[in-house]
């Protein structure tokens, strides 16, 4: 039986990816899972992020999703490779797939940058994993990368505190730290799916001429391309234009908060689930 595309994030951040994916692939069905009860992931160890992500992905598989997008850089950095190379092949259906956000972002960053000096902002976990540096060095060795971990940004978004002076303080602090290390940066990877929600504050403190780009569009483009190259997977996705939402926290809280991220016109009815 056909089933939705699964989209996973530690919390609300993946909604920024989901939004662009749905705009670009409106005919398909989607099932979003936010592990809000255990967010943030960015300060957790490799093992913990891997275990949490694996449980979440297999819970989306158990609900029928043949394809799951890790709409989370921390999970992509710490769990994607093991899921793809070890867990999927030995699962009861090895034809299911998991895709991440880092590769499409790196490709987009190279095409946007003229100076070939790129800044990466991410969670402590993503920055410590050096996933962006490694992927950029592999694909575009001429690029110079500087990364900065912004541990307060996800809690600001999860707690819906983005419009406050505290948010501006922490945005400014990390942008200053990044640009003081390389003034030639002309392209900024927002390497955490929560960060586009802070874009108004980020733009306020960005040096002129620097392009800060959210990942939604390039991930959506890459997924569309993937489905066109894999008709065997495309044929397993259900089409109805529906989106359903699961959260490990309160369903009411998620439904309300998701509206602020996706737009007030959205009628969202989230369902609470336990991940074990
Ligand atoms: N939104 C996630 C990311 O892209 C994770 C944030 C977190 O839970 O720390 O990294």
PDB file of N, CA, C and O in Angstrom, residues 178-226:
ATOM      1  N   UNK A 178      31.825  34.590  14.116  1.00  0.00           N
ATOM      2  CA  UNK A 178      32.118  33.922  12.833  1.00  0.00           C
ATOM      3  C   UNK A 178      32.866  34.862  11.890  1.00  0.00           C
ATOM      4  O   UNK A 178      33.917  34.501  11.345  1.00  0.00           O
ATOM      5  N   UNK A 179      32.334  36.073  11.708  1.00  0.00           N
ATOM      6  CA  UNK A 179      32.937  36.976  10.714  1.00  0.00           C
ATOM      7  C   UNK A 179      34.275  37.541  11.188  1.00  0.00           C
ATOM      8  O   UNK A 179      35.092  37.948  10.359  1.00  0.00           O
ATOM      9  N   UNK A 180      34.517  37.520  12.505  1.00  0.00           N
ATOM     10  CA  UNK A 180      35.836  37.984  12.966  1.00  0.00           C
ATOM     11  C   UNK A 180      36.914  36.965  12.580  1.00  0.00           C
ATOM     12  O   UNK A 180      38.084  37.273  12.552  1.00  0.00           O
ATOM     13  N   UNK A 181      36.497  35.745  12.278  1.00  0.00           N
ATOM     14  CA  UNK A 181      37.483  34.726  11.894  1.00  0.00           C
ATOM     15  C   UNK A 181      37.725  34.683  10.395  1.00  0.00           C
ATOM     16  O   UNK A 181      38.713  34.115   9.939  1.00  0.00           O
ATOM     17  N   UNK A 182      36.807  35.217   9.585  1.00  0.00           N
ATOM     18  CA  UNK A 182      37.026  35.254   8.129  1.00  0.00           C
ATOM     19  C   UNK A 182      36.108  36.316   7.522  1.00  0.00           C
ATOM     20  O   UNK A 182      34.898  36.113   7.390  1.00  0.00           O
ATOM     21  N   UNK A 183      36.724  37.432   7.124  1.00  0.00           N
ATOM     22  CA  UNK A 183      35.919  38.545   6.597  1.00  0.00           C
ATOM     23  C   UNK A 183      35.512  38.330   5.144  1.00  0.00           C
ATOM     24  O   UNK A 183      34.718  39.087   4.599  1.00  0.00           O
ATOM     25  N   UNK A 184      36.076  37.319   4.502  1.00  0.00           N
ATOM     26  CA  UNK A 184      35.748  37.115   3.081  1.00  0.00           C
ATOM     27  C   UNK A 184      34.527  36.231   2.866  1.00  0.00           C
ATOM     28  O   UNK A 184      34.147  35.958   1.727  1.00  0.00           O
ATOM     29  N   UNK A 185      33.932  35.753   3.961  1.00  0.00           N
ATOM     30  CA  UNK A 185      32.738  34.897   3.816  1.00  0.00           C
ATOM     31  C   UNK A 185      31.645  35.678   3.075  1.00  0.00           C
ATOM     32  O   UNK A 185      31.302  36.790   3.471  1.00  0.00           O
ATOM     33  N   UNK A 186      31.126  35.082   1.995  1.00  0.00           N
ATOM     34  CA  UNK A 186      30.012  35.744   1.301  1.00  0.00           C
ATOM     35  C   UNK A 186      28.744  34.882   1.322  1.00  0.00           C
ATOM     36  O   UNK A 186      27.691  35.314   0.855  1.00  0.00           O
ATOM     37  N   UNK A 187      28.872  33.650   1.857  1.00  0.00           N
ATOM     38  CA  UNK A 187      27.723  32.747   1.870  1.00  0.00           C
ATOM     39  C   UNK A 187      27.682  32.049   3.218  1.00  0.00           C
ATOM     40  O   UNK A 187      28.685  31.526   3.686  1.00  0.00           O
ATOM     41  N   UNK A 188      26.495  32.077   3.810  1.00  0.00           N
ATOM     42  CA  UNK A 188      26.344  31.537   5.152  1.00  0.00           C
ATOM     43  C   UNK A 188      25.355  30.380   5.104  1.00  0.00           C
ATOM     44  O   UNK A 188      24.187  30.564   4.748  1.00  0.00           O
ATOM     45  N   UNK A 189      25.842  29.190   5.449  1.00  0.00           N
ATOM     46  CA  UNK A 189      24.947  28.026   5.522  1.00  0.00           C
ATOM     47  C   UNK A 189      24.254  28.058   6.881  1.00  0.00           C
ATOM     48  O   UNK A 189      24.918  28.068   7.916  1.00  0.00           O
ATOM     49  N   UNK A 190      22.931  28.106   6.865  1.00  0.00           N
ATOM     50  CA  UNK A 190      22.185  27.966   8.117  1.00  0.00           C
ATOM     51  C   UNK A 190      22.048  26.467   8.332  1.00  0.00           C
ATOM     52  O   UNK A 190      21.079  25.849   7.901  1.00  0.00           O
ATOM     53  N   UNK A 191      23.066  25.888   8.972  1.00  0.00           N
ATOM     54  CA  UNK A 191      23.164  24.432   9.061  1.00  0.00           C
ATOM     55  C   UNK A 191      22.389  23.832  10.206  1.00  0.00           C
ATOM     56  O   UNK A 191      22.840  22.891  10.857  1.00  0.00           O
ATOM     57  N   UNK A 192      21.232  24.383  10.446  1.00  0.00           N
ATOM     58  CA  UNK A 192      20.303  23.833  11.445  1.00  0.00           C
ATOM     59  C   UNK A 192      18.925  24.255  10.966  1.00  0.00           C
ATOM     60  O   UNK A 192      18.703  25.433  10.658  1.00  0.00           O
ATOM     61  N   UNK A 193      18.013  23.304  10.911  1.00  0.00           N
ATOM     62  CA  UNK A 193      16.711  23.604  10.297  1.00  0.00           C
ATOM     63  C   UNK A 193      15.857  24.539  11.157  1.00  0.00           C
ATOM     64  O   UNK A 193      14.838  25.041  10.690  1.00  0.00           O
ATOM     65  N   UNK A 194      16.274  24.766  12.396  1.00  0.00           N
ATOM     66  CA  UNK A 194      15.571  25.753  13.225  1.00  0.00           C
ATOM     67  C   UNK A 194      15.942  27.195  12.840  1.00  0.00           C
ATOM     68  O   UNK A 194      15.194  28.121  13.134  1.00  0.00           O
ATOM     69  N   UNK A 195      17.118  27.395  12.292  1.00  0.00           N
ATOM     70  CA  UNK A 195      17.642  28.757  12.147  1.00  0.00           C
ATOM     71  C   UNK A 195      16.870  29.673  11.193  1.00  0.00           C
ATOM     72  O   UNK A 195      16.850  30.894  11.426  1.00  0.00           O
ATOM     73  N   UNK A 196      16.230  29.162  10.133  1.00  0.00           N
ATOM     74  CA  UNK A 196      15.473  30.095   9.281  1.00  0.00           C
ATOM     75  C   UNK A 196      14.410  30.866  10.052  1.00  0.00           C
ATOM     76  O   UNK A 196      14.020  31.958   9.661  1.00  0.00           O
ATOM     77  N   UNK A 197      13.975  30.306  11.184  1.00  0.00           N
ATOM     78  CA  UNK A 197      12.961  30.996  11.975  1.00  0.00           C
ATOM     79  C   UNK A 197      13.565  32.246  12.622  1.00  0.00           C
ATOM     80  O   UNK A 197      12.864  33.191  12.967  1.00  0.00           O
ATOM     81  N   UNK A 198      14.895  32.278  12.712  1.00  0.00           N
ATOM     82  CA  UNK A 198      15.592  33.471  13.242  1.00  0.00           C
ATOM     83  C   UNK A 198      16.095  34.391  12.125  1.00  0.00           C
ATOM     84  O   UNK A 198      16.859  35.327  12.392  1.00  0.00           O
ATOM     85  N   UNK A 199      15.675  34.123  10.880  1.00  0.00           N
ATOM     86  CA  UNK A 199      16.220  34.925   9.757  1.00  0.00           C
ATOM     87  C   UNK A 199      16.064  36.438   9.898  1.00  0.00           C
ATOM     88  O   UNK A 199      16.998  37.178   9.586  1.00  0.00           O
ATOM     89  N   UNK A 200      14.920  36.951  10.380  1.00  0.00           N
ATOM     90  CA  UNK A 200      14.824  38.408  10.521  1.00  0.00           C
ATOM     91  C   UNK A 200      15.915  38.961  11.422  1.00  0.00           C
ATOM     92  O   UNK A 200      16.512  40.008  11.135  1.00  0.00           O
ATOM     93  N   UNK A 201      16.226  38.244  12.517  1.00  0.00           N
ATOM     94  CA  UNK A 201      17.277  38.699  13.439  1.00  0.00           C
ATOM     95  C   UNK A 201      18.661  38.515  12.782  1.00  0.00           C
ATOM     96  O   UNK A 201      19.520  39.390  12.899  1.00  0.00           O
ATOM     97  N   UNK A 202      18.847  37.411  12.069  1.00  0.00           N
ATOM     98  CA  UNK A 202      20.146  37.152  11.420  1.00  0.00           C
ATOM     99  C   UNK A 202      20.423  38.240  10.382  1.00  0.00           C
ATOM    100  O   UNK A 202      21.511  38.812  10.336  1.00  0.00           O
ATOM    101  N   UNK A 203      19.401  38.568   9.565  1.00  0.00           N
ATOM    102  CA  UNK A 203      19.601  39.579   8.505  1.00  0.00           C
ATOM    103  C   UNK A 203      19.973  40.927   9.101  1.00  0.00           C
ATOM    104  O   UNK A 203      20.733  41.688   8.507  1.00  0.00           O
ATOM    105  N   UNK A 204      19.455  41.203  10.264  1.00  0.00           N
ATOM    106  CA  UNK A 204      19.721  42.489  10.914  1.00  0.00           C
ATOM    107  C   UNK A 204      21.214  42.679  11.221  1.00  0.00           C
ATOM    108  O   UNK A 204      21.726  43.790  11.165  1.00  0.00           O
ATOM    109  N   UNK A 205      21.898  41.592  11.530  1.00  0.00           N
ATOM    110  CA  UNK A 205      23.300  41.713  11.959  1.00  0.00           C
ATOM    111  C   UNK A 205      24.304  41.158  10.951  1.00  0.00           C
ATOM    112  O   UNK A 205      25.487  41.027  11.252  1.00  0.00           O
ATOM    113  N   UNK A 206      23.831  40.829   9.762  1.00  0.00           N
ATOM    114  CA  UNK A 206      24.698  40.240   8.742  1.00  0.00           C
ATOM    115  C   UNK A 206      25.481  41.329   8.017  1.00  0.00           C
ATOM    116  O   UNK A 206      24.910  42.349   7.641  1.00  0.00           O
ATOM    117  N   UNK A 207      26.800  41.144   7.787  1.00  0.00           N
ATOM    118  CA  UNK A 207      27.531  42.143   7.003  1.00  0.00           C
ATOM    119  C   UNK A 207      26.918  42.279   5.602  1.00  0.00           C
ATOM    120  O   UNK A 207      26.392  41.296   5.070  1.00  0.00           O
ATOM    121  N   UNK A 208      27.001  43.485   5.001  1.00  0.00           N
ATOM    122  CA  UNK A 208      26.384  43.682   3.689  1.00  0.00           C
ATOM    123  C   UNK A 208      26.964  42.737   2.643  1.00  0.00           C
ATOM    124  O   UNK A 208      28.156  42.403   2.693  1.00  0.00           O
ATOM    125  N   UNK A 209      26.123  42.277   1.745  1.00  0.00           N
ATOM    126  CA  UNK A 209      26.594  41.438   0.643  1.00  0.00           C
ATOM    127  C   UNK A 209      26.702  39.959   0.983  1.00  0.00           C
ATOM    128  O   UNK A 209      27.029  39.140   0.131  1.00  0.00           O
ATOM    129  N   UNK A 210      26.426  39.603   2.248  1.00  0.00           N
ATOM    130  CA  UNK A 210      26.511  38.174   2.603  1.00  0.00           C
ATOM    131  C   UNK A 210      25.132  37.539   2.446  1.00  0.00           C
ATOM    132  O   UNK A 210      24.122  38.066   2.891  1.00  0.00           O
ATOM    133  N   UNK A 211      25.130  36.379   1.812  1.00  0.00           N
ATOM    134  CA  UNK A 211      23.886  35.675   1.553  1.00  0.00           C
ATOM    135  C   UNK A 211      23.711  34.543   2.578  1.00  0.00           C
ATOM    136  O   UNK A 211      24.512  33.622   2.622  1.00  0.00           O
ATOM    137  N   UNK A 212      22.684  34.654   3.417  1.00  0.00           N
ATOM    138  CA  UNK A 212      22.401  33.572   4.382  1.00  0.00           C
ATOM    139  C   UNK A 212      21.260  32.770   3.813  1.00  0.00           C
ATOM    140  O   UNK A 212      20.166  33.294   3.662  1.00  0.00           O
ATOM    141  N   UNK A 213      21.505  31.535   3.474  1.00  0.00           N
ATOM    142  CA  UNK A 213      20.401  30.825   2.819  1.00  0.00           C
ATOM    143  C   UNK A 213      19.864  29.650   3.643  1.00  0.00           C
ATOM    144  O   UNK A 213      20.627  28.835   4.134  1.00  0.00           O
ATOM    145  N   UNK A 214      18.544  29.599   3.802  1.00  0.00           N
ATOM    146  CA  UNK A 214      17.917  28.476   4.475  1.00  0.00           C
ATOM    147  C   UNK A 214      17.981  27.239   3.579  1.00  0.00           C
ATOM    148  O   UNK A 214      18.085  27.362   2.360  1.00  0.00           O
ATOM    149  N   UNK A 215      17.877  26.051   4.177  1.00  0.00           N
ATOM    150  CA  UNK A 215      18.100  24.826   3.407  1.00  0.00           C
ATOM    151  C   UNK A 215      16.861  24.298   2.686  1.00  0.00           C
ATOM    152  O   UNK A 215      16.975  23.411   1.840  1.00  0.00           O
ATOM    153  N   UNK A 216      15.694  24.808   3.045  1.00  0.00           N
ATOM    154  CA  UNK A 216      14.449  24.217   2.539  1.00  0.00           C
ATOM    155  C   UNK A 216      14.420  24.022   1.036  1.00  0.00           C
ATOM    156  O   UNK A 216      14.118  22.934   0.541  1.00  0.00           O
ATOM    157  N   UNK A 217      14.766  25.099   0.304  1.00  0.00           N
ATOM    158  CA  UNK A 217      14.621  25.012  -1.151  1.00  0.00           C
ATOM    159  C   UNK A 217      15.564  23.996  -1.779  1.00  0.00           C
ATOM    160  O   UNK A 217      15.174  23.236  -2.664  1.00  0.00           O
ATOM    161  N   UNK A 218      16.820  23.983  -1.322  1.00  0.00           N
ATOM    162  CA  UNK A 218      17.747  23.027  -1.964  1.00  0.00           C
ATOM    163  C   UNK A 218      17.428  21.589  -1.577  1.00  0.00           C
ATOM    164  O   UNK A 218      17.578  20.675  -2.397  1.00  0.00           O
ATOM    165  N   UNK A 219      16.930  21.374  -0.367  1.00  0.00           N
ATOM    166  CA  UNK A 219      16.543  20.007   0.022  1.00  0.00           C
ATOM    167  C   UNK A 219      15.322  19.567  -0.794  1.00  0.00           C
ATOM    168  O   UNK A 219      15.258  18.433  -1.281  1.00  0.00           O
ATOM    169  N   UNK A 220      14.385  20.489  -0.984  1.00  0.00           N
ATOM    170  CA  UNK A 220      13.187  20.167  -1.776  1.00  0.00           C
ATOM    171  C   UNK A 220      13.565  19.843  -3.224  1.00  0.00           C
ATOM    172  O   UNK A 220      13.064  18.878  -3.814  1.00  0.00           O
ATOM    173  N   UNK A 221      14.482  20.648  -3.775  1.00  0.00           N
ATOM    174  CA  UNK A 221      14.929  20.417  -5.158  1.00  0.00           C
ATOM    175  C   UNK A 221      15.600  19.046  -5.286  1.00  0.00           C
ATOM    176  O   UNK A 221      15.343  18.292  -6.209  1.00  0.00           O
ATOM    177  N   UNK A 222      16.414  18.745  -4.312  1.00  0.00           N
ATOM    178  CA  UNK A 222      17.149  17.487  -4.343  1.00  0.00           C
ATOM    179  C   UNK A 222      16.188  16.287  -4.192  1.00  0.00           C
ATOM    180  O   UNK A 222      16.350  15.255  -4.843  1.00  0.00           O
ATOM    181  N   UNK A 223      15.158  16.439  -3.376  1.00  0.00           N
ATOM    182  CA  UNK A 223      14.177  15.354  -3.216  1.00  0.00           C
ATOM    183  C   UNK A 223      13.385  15.138  -4.507  1.00  0.00           C
ATOM    184  O   UNK A 223      13.145  14.004  -4.935  1.00  0.00           O
ATOM    185  N   UNK A 224      13.015  16.239  -5.139  1.00  0.00           N
ATOM    186  CA  UNK A 224      12.262  16.149  -6.399  1.00  0.00           C
ATOM    187  C   UNK A 224      13.103  15.406  -7.443  1.00  0.00           C
ATOM    188  O   UNK A 224      12.622  14.514  -8.145  1.00  0.00           O
ATOM    189  N   UNK A 225      14.355  15.773  -7.493  1.00  0.00           N
ATOM    190  CA  UNK A 225      15.289  15.143  -8.411  1.00  0.00           C
ATOM    191  C   UNK A 225      15.446  13.648  -8.077  1.00  0.00           C
ATOM    192  O   UNK A 225      15.423  12.789  -8.957  1.00  0.00           O
ATOM    193  N   UNK A 226      15.548  13.328  -6.796  1.00  0.00           N
ATOM    194  CA  UNK A 226      15.690  11.935  -6.356  1.00  0.00           C
ATOM    195  C   UNK A 226      14.474  11.111  -6.815  1.00  0.00           C
ATOM    196  O   UNK A 226      14.615  10.021  -7.357  1.00  0.00           O
TER     197      UNK A 226
END
